[in-house]
mmCIF file of C-alpha atoms in Angstrom:
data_model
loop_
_atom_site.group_PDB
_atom_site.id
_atom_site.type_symbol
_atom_site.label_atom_id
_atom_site.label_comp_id
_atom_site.label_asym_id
_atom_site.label_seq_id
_atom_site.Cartn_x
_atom_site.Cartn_y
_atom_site.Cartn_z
ATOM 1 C CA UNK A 1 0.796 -9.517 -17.086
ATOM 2 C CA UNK A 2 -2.146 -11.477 -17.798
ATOM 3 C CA UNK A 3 -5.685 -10.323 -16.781
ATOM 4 C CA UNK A 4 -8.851 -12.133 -16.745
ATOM 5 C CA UNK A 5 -12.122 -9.988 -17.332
ATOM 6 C CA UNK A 6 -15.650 -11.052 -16.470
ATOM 7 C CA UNK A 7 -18.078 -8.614 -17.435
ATOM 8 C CA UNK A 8 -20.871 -9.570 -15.402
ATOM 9 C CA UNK A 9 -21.633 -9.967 -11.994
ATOM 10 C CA UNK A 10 -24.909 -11.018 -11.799
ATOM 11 C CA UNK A 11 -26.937 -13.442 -13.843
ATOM 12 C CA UNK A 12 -30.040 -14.934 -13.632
ATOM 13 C CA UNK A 13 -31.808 -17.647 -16.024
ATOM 14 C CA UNK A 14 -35.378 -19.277 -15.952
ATOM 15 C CA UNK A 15 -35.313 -23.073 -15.375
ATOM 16 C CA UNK A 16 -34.385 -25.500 -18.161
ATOM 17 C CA UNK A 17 -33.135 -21.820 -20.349
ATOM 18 C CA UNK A 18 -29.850 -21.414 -21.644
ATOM 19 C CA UNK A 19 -27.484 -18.815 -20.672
ATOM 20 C CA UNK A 20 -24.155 -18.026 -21.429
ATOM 21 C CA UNK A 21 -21.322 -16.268 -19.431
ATOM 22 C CA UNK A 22 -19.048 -14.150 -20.670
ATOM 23 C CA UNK A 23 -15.172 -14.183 -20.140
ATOM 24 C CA UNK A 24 -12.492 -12.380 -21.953
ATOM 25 C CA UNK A 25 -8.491 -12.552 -21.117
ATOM 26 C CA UNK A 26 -5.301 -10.527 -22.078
ATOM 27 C CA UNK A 27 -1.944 -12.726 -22.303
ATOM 28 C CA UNK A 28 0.287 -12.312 -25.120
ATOM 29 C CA UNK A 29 1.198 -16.473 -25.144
ATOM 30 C CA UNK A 30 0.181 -18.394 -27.503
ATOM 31 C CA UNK A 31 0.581 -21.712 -25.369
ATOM 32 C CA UNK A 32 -2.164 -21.211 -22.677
ATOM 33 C CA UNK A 33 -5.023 -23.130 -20.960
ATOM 34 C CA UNK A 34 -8.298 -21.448 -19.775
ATOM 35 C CA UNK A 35 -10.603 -23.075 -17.258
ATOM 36 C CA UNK A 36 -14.411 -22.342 -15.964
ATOM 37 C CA UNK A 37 -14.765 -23.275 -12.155
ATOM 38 C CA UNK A 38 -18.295 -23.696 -10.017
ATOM 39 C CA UNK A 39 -18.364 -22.391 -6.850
ATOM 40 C CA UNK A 40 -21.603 -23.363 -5.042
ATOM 41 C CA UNK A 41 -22.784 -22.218 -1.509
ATOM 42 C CA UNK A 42 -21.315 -24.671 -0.481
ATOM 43 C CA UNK A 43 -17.847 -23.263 -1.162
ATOM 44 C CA UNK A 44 -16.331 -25.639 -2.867
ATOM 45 C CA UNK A 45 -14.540 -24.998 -6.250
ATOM 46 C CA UNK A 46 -15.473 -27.771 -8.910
ATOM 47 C CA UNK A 47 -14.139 -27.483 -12.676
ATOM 48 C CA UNK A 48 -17.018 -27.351 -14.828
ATOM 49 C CA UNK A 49 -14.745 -27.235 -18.072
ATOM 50 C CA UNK A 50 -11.013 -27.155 -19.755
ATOM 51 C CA UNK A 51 -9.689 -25.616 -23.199
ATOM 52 C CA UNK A 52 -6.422 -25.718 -24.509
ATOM 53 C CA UNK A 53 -5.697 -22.604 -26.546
ATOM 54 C CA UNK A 54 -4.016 -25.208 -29.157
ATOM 55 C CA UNK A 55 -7.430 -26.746 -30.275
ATOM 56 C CA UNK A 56 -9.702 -25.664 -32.367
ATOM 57 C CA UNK A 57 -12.446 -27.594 -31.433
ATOM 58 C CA UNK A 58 -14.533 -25.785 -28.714
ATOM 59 C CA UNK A 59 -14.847 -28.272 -25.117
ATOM 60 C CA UNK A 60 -18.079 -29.900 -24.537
ATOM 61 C CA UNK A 61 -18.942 -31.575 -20.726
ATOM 62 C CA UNK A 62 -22.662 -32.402 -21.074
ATOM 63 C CA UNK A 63 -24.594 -29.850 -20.720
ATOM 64 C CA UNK A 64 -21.673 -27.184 -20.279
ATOM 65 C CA UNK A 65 -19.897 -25.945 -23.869
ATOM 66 C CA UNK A 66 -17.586 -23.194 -24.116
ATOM 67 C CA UNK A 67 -17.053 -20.465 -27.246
ATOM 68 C CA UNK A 68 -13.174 -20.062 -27.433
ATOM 69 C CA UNK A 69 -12.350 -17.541 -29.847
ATOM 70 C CA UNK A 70 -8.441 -16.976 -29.858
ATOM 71 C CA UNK A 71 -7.847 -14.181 -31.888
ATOM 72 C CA UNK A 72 -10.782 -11.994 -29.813
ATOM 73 C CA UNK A 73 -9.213 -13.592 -26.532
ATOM 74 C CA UNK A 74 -12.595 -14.642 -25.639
ATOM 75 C CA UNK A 75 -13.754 -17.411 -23.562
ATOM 76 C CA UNK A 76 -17.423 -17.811 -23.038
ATOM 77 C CA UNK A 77 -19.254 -20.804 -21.411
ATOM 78 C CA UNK A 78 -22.732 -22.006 -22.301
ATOM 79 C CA UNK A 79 -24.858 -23.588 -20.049
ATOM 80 C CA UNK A 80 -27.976 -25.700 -21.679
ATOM 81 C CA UNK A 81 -31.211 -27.064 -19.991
ATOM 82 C CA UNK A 82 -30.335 -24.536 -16.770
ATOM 83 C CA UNK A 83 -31.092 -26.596 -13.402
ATOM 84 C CA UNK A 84 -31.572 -25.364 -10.042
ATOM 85 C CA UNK A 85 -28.204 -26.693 -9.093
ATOM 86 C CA UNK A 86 -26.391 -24.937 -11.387
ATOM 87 C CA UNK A 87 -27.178 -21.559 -9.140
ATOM 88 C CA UNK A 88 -23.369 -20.664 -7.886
ATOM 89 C CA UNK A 89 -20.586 -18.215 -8.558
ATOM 90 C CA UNK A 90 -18.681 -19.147 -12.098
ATOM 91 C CA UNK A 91 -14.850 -18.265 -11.792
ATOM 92 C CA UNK A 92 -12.994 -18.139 -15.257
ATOM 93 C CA UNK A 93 -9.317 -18.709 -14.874
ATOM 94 C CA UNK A 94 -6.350 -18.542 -17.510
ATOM 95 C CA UNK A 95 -3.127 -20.975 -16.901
ATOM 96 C CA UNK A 96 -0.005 -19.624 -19.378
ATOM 97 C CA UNK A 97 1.953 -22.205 -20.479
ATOM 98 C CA UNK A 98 5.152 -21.794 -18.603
ATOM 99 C CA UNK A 99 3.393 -20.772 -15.505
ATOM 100 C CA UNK A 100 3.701 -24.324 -13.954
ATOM 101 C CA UNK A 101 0.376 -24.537 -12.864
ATOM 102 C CA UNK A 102 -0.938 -20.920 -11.563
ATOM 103 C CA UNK A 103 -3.998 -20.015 -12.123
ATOM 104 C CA UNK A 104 -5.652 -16.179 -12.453
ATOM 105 C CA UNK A 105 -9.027 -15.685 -11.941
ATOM 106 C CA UNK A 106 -11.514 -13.430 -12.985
ATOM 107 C CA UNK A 107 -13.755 -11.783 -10.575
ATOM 108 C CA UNK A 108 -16.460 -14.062 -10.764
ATOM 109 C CA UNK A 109 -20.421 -14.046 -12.038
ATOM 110 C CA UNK A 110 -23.326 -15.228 -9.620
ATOM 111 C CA UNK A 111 -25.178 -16.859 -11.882
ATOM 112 C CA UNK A 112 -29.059 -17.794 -10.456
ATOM 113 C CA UNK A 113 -31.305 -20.202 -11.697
ATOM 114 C CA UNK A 114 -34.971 -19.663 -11.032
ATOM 115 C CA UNK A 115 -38.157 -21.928 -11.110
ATOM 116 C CA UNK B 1 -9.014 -40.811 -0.511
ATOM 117 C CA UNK B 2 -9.616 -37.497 1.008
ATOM 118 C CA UNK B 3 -8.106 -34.953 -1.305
ATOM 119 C CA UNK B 4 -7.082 -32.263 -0.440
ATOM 120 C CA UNK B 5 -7.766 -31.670 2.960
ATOM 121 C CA UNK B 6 -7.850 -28.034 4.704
ATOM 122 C CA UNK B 7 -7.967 -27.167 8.384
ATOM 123 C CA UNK B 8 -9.490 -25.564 10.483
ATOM 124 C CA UNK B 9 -12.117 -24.767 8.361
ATOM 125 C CA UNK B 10 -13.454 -21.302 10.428
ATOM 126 C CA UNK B 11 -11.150 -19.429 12.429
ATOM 127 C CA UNK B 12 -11.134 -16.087 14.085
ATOM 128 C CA UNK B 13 -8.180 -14.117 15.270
ATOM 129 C CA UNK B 14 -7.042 -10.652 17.340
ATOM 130 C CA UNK B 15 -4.802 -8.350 15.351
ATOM 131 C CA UNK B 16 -1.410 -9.439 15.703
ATOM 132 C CA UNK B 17 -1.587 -12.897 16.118
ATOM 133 C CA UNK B 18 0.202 -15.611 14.308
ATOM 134 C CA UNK B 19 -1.575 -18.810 12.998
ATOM 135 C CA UNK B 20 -1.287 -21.309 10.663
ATOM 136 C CA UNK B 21 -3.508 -22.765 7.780
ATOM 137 C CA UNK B 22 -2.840 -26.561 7.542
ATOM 138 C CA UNK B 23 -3.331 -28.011 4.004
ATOM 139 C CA UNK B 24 -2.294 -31.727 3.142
ATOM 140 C CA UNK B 25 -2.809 -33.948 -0.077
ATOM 141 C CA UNK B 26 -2.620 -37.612 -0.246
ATOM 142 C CA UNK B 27 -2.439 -37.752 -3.911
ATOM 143 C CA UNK B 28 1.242 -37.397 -4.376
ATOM 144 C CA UNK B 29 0.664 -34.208 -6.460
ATOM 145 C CA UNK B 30 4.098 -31.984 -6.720
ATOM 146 C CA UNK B 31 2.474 -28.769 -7.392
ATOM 147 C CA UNK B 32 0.689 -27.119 -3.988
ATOM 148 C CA UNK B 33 -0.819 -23.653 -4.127
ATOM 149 C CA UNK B 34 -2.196 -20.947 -1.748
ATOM 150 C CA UNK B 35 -5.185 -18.466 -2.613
ATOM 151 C CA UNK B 36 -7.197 -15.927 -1.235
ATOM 152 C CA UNK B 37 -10.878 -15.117 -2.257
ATOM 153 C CA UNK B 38 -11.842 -11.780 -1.592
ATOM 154 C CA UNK B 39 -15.354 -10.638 -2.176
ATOM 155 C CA UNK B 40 -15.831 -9.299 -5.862
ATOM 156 C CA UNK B 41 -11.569 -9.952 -6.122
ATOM 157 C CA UNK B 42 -12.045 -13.487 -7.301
ATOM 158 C CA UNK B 43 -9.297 -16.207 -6.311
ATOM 159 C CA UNK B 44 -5.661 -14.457 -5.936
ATOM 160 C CA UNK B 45 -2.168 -16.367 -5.766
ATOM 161 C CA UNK B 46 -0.305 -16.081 -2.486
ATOM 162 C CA UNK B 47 2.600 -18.656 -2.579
ATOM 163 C CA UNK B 48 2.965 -21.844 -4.446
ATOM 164 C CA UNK B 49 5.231 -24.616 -4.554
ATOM 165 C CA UNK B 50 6.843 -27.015 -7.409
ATOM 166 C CA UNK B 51 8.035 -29.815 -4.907
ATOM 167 C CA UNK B 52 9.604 -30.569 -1.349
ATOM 168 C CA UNK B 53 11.313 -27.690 -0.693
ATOM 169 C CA UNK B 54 10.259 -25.555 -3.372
ATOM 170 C CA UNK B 55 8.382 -22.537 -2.957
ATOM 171 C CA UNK B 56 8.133 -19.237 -4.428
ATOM 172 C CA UNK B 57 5.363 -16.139 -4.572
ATOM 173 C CA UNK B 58 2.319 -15.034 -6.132
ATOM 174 C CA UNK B 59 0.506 -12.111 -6.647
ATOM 175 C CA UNK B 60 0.043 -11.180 -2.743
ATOM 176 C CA UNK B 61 2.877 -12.893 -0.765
ATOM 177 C CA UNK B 62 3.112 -9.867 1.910
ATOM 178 C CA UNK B 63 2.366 -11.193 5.057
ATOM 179 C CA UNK B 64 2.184 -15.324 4.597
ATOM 180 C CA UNK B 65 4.989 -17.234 4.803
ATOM 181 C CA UNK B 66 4.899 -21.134 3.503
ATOM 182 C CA UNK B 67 7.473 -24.214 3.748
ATOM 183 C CA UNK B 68 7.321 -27.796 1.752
ATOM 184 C CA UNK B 69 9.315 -29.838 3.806
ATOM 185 C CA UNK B 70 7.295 -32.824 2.563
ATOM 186 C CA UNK B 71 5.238 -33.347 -0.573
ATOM 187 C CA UNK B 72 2.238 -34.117 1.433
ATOM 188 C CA UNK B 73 1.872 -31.100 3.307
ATOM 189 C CA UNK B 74 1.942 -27.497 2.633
ATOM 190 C CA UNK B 75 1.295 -24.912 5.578
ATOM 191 C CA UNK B 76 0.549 -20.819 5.156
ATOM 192 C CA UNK B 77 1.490 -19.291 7.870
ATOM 193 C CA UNK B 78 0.535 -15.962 9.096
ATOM 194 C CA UNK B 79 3.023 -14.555 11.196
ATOM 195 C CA UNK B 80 0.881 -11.060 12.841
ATOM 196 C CA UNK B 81 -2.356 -11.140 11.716
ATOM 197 C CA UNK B 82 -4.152 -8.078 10.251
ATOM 198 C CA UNK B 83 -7.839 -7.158 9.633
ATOM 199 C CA UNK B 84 -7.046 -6.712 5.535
ATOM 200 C CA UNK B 85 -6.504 -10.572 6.014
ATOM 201 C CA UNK B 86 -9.433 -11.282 6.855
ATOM 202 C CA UNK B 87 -10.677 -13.682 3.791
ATOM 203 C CA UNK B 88 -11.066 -17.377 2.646
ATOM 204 C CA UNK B 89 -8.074 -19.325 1.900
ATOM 205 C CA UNK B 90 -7.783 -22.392 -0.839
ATOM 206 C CA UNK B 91 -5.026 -24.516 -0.649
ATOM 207 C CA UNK B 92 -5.034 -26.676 -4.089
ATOM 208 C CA UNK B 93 -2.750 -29.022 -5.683
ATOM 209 C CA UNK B 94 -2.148 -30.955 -9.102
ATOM 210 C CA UNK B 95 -0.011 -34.070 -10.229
ATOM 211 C CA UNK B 96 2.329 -32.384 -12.121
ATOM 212 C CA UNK B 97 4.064 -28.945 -13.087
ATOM 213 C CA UNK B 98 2.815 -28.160 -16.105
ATOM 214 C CA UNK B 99 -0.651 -26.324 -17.441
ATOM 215 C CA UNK B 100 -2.571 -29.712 -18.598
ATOM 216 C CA UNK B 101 -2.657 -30.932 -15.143
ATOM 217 C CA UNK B 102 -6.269 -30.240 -13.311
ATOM 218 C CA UNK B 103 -6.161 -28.446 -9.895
ATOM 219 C CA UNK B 104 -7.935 -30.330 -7.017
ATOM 220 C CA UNK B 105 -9.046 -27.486 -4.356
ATOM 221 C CA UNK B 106 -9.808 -28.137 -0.538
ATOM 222 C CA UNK B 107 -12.663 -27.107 0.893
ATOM 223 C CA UNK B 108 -11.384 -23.515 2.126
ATOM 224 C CA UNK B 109 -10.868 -21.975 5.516
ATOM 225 C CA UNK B 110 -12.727 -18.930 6.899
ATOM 226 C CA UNK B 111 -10.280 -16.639 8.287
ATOM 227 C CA UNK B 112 -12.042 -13.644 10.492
ATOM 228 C CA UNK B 113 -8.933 -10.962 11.956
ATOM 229 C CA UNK B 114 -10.645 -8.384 14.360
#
C-alpha cells in the first residue's frame, strides 16, 4: 500500500524567508501523481501545486516550486518570499496511476509565517 | 458556479443517531469522493464514486454508507452515529477518472457525536 510521510509538524518562517517542507512517499508505481494542498483557517483545501512522476522537470506556481526526486521518493515543496497568508496546514498527497482519482494524504505540517 | 457545495456545514449529534452529509457539484464531474480529517491523521478515504451508480470503499468505509443515483449529488450517510466519528468531512470531485484530473473540495462539514 502506498504511504505518504511528512516529517514535520510544525514549521515556522520569518516574513519574506524561504522555507521548504518536506514530504516523502512509498508506492512501488511508476505512473503516479503527487500533489501539495493549503489548508488555511479557514478550512478550505486549495492546491498549491501538481507533479507528474513522468517529468523531469520540477513544477513551478509562482512563488511555490517543488524538489521531486523519484528514485529517493521524495517530494519537497519550496515556498519563496514567505507572506503572512501563506500561514496554514500543508497536506502532501500521492494519486497512483490506476487509482482513478484517490488521493492519500500525509499527516500534514502547520507551517507559520511570522512578522 | 458554486462548486462543490457541502451541507450543513456544523452539526452535532447523540450517539446513535443517523444523519446525512449532503454534497452536490454542478460541474458535471464523474468522480465524487468522501474524506475524513482527523487531527494529526491528515485527510482519509471513506467511499468514492466513478459515476451514477458507482460507488465503492476507501480506507475507512465502516460505518458510512453512500449512493450516486445522479451525477450531481453524492450523500454519506451515517446510519448510528458514534463518538469515534466525530471529525470533519470533505466531499470533493473531479472531471474525469483518471490521476491528471484536479480535485475541487467543498468547504467541509463539522461533525460533533456526543
Amino acid at each position: 500500500a502506498q504511504t505518504v510521510t511528512q516529517s514535520q509538524p510544525e514549521m515556522s518562517v520569518q516574513e519574506a524567508e524561504t522555507v521548504t517542507l518536506s514530504c516523502t512517499y512509498d508506492t512501488s508505481e511508476n505512473n503516479y501523481y503527487l500533489f501539495w494542498y493549503k489548508q488555511p483557517p479557514s478550512r478550505q483545501m486549495i492546491l498549491v501545486i501538481r507533479q507528474e512522476a513522468y517529468k523531469q522537470q520540477n513544477a513551478t506556481e509562482n512563488r511555490f516550486s517543488v524538489n521531486f526526486q523519484k528514485a529517493a521518493k521524495s517530494f519537497s515543496l519550496k515556498i519563496s518570499d514567505s507572506q503572512l497568508g501563506d500561514t496554514a496546514m500543508y497536506f502532501c498527497a500521492f494519486m497512483g496511476g490506476g487509482s482513478q482519482g484517490n488521493l492519500i494524504f500525509g499527516k500534514g505540517t502547520k507551517l507559520s509565517v511570522k512578522p | 458556479n458554486a462548486g462543490v457545495t457541502q451541507t450543513p456545514e456544523f452539526q452535532v449529534l447523540k450517539t446513535g443517531q443517523s444523519m446525512t452529509l449532503q454534497c452536490a457539484q454542478d460541474m458535471n464531474h464523474e468522480y465524487m469522493s468522501w474524506y475524513r480529517q482527523d487531527p494529526g491523521m491528515g485527510l482519509r478515504l471513506i467511499h468514492y464514486s466513478v459515476g451514477a451508480g458507482i460507488t465503492d470503499q476507501g480506507e475507512v468505509p465502516n460505518g458510512y454508507n453512500v449512493s450516486r443515483s445522479t451525477t450531481e449529488d453524492f450523500p454519506l450517510r451515517l446510519l448510528s452515529a458514534a463518538p469515534s466519528q466525530t471529525s470533519v468531512y470533505f466531499c470533493a470531485s473531479s472531471r474525469a477518472t483518471g490521476s491528471n484530473q484536479p480535485q475541487h473540495f467543498g468547504d467541509g462539514t463539522r461533525l460533533s457525536i456526543l
